[in-house]
mmCIF file of C-alpha atoms and ligand atoms in Angstrom:
data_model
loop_
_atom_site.group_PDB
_atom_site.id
_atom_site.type_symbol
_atom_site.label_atom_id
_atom_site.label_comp_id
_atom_site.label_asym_id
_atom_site.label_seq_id
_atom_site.Cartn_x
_atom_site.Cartn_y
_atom_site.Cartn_z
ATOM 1 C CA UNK K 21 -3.932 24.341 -22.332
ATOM 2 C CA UNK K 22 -1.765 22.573 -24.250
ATOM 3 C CA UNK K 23 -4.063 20.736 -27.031
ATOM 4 C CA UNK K 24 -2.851 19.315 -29.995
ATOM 5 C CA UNK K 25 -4.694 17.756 -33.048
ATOM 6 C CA UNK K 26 -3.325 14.738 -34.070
ATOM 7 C CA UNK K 27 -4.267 12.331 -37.621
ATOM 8 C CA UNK K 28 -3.236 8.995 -37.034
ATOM 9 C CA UNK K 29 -1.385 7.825 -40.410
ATOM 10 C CA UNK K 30 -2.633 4.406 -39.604
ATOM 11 C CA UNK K 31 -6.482 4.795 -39.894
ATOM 12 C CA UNK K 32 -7.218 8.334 -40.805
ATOM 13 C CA UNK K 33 -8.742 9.085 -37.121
ATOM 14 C CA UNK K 34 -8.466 12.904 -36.627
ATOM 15 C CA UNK K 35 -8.737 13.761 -33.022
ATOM 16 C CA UNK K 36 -7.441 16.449 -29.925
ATOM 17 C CA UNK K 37 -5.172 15.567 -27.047
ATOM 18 C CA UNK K 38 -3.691 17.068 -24.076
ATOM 19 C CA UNK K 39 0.652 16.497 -24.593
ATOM 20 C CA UNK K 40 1.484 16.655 -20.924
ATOM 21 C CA UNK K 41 5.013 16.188 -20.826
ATOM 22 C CA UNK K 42 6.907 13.810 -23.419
ATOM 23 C CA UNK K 43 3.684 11.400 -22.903
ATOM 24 C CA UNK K 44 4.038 9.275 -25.846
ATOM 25 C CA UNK K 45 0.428 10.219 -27.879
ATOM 26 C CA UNK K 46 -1.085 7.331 -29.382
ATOM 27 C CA UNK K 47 -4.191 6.931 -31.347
ATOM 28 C CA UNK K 48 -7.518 6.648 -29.837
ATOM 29 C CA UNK K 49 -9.061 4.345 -31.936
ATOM 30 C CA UNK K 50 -6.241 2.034 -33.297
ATOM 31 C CA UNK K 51 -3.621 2.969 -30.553
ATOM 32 C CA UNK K 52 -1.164 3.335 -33.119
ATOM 33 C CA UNK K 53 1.775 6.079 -32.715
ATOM 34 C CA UNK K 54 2.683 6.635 -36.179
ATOM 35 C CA UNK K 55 0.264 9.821 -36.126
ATOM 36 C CA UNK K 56 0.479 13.481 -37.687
ATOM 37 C CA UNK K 57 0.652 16.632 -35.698
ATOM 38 C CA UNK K 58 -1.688 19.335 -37.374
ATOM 39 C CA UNK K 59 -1.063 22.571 -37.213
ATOM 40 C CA UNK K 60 -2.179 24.662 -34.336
ATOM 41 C CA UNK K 61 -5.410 26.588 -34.361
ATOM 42 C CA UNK K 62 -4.333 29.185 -32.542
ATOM 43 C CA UNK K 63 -3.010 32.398 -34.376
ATOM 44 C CA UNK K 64 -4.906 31.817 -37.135
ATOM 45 C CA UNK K 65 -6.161 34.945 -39.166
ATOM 46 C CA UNK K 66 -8.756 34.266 -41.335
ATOM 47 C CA UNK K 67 -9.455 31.701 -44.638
ATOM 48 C CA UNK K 68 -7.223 33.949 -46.735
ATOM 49 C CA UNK K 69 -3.800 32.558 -46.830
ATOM 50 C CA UNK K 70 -1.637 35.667 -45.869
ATOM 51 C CA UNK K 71 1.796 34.044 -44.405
ATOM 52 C CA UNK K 72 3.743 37.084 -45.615
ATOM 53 C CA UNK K 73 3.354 38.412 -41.691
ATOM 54 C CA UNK K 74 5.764 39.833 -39.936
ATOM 55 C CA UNK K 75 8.259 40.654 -43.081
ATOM 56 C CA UNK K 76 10.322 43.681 -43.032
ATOM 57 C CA UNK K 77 11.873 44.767 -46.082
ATOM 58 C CA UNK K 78 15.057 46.813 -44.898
ATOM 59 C CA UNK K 79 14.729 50.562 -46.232
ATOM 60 C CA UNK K 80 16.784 51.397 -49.079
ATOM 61 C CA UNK K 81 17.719 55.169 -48.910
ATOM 62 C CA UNK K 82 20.185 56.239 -51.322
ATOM 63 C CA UNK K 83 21.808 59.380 -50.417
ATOM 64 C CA UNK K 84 21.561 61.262 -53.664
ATOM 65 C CA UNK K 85 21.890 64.969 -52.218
HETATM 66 ZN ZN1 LIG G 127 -5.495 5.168 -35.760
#
């Protein structure tokens, strides 16, 4: 289901909305459309703050034979 959270830059109001589409997403409270996608719940580890997923460092092998 596609469910964003959105902050409205206007008055603060943090909230979740279904984007259908390219519906134009407007805030709830003031109806404003000046508002602030946050990030996406979803593949979220933990409270630790590990981006460094998914790097891989190309081997170095020196061929010293
Ligand atoms: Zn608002």
């Amino acid at each position: 289901m596609p469910l964003f959270e959105f902050r409205c830059k206007s008055c603060g109001q943090h909230f979740e909305t279904l984007v259908i589409g390219s519906r134009t997403t407007v805030c709830p409270r003031c109806d404003s459309a000046d508002l602030e996608k946050q990030a996406s719940r979803f593949g979220v580890g933990g409270p630790g703050g590990d981006r460094s997923a998914g790097h891989s460092r190309p081997s170095c092998s020196t061929g010293g034979g």
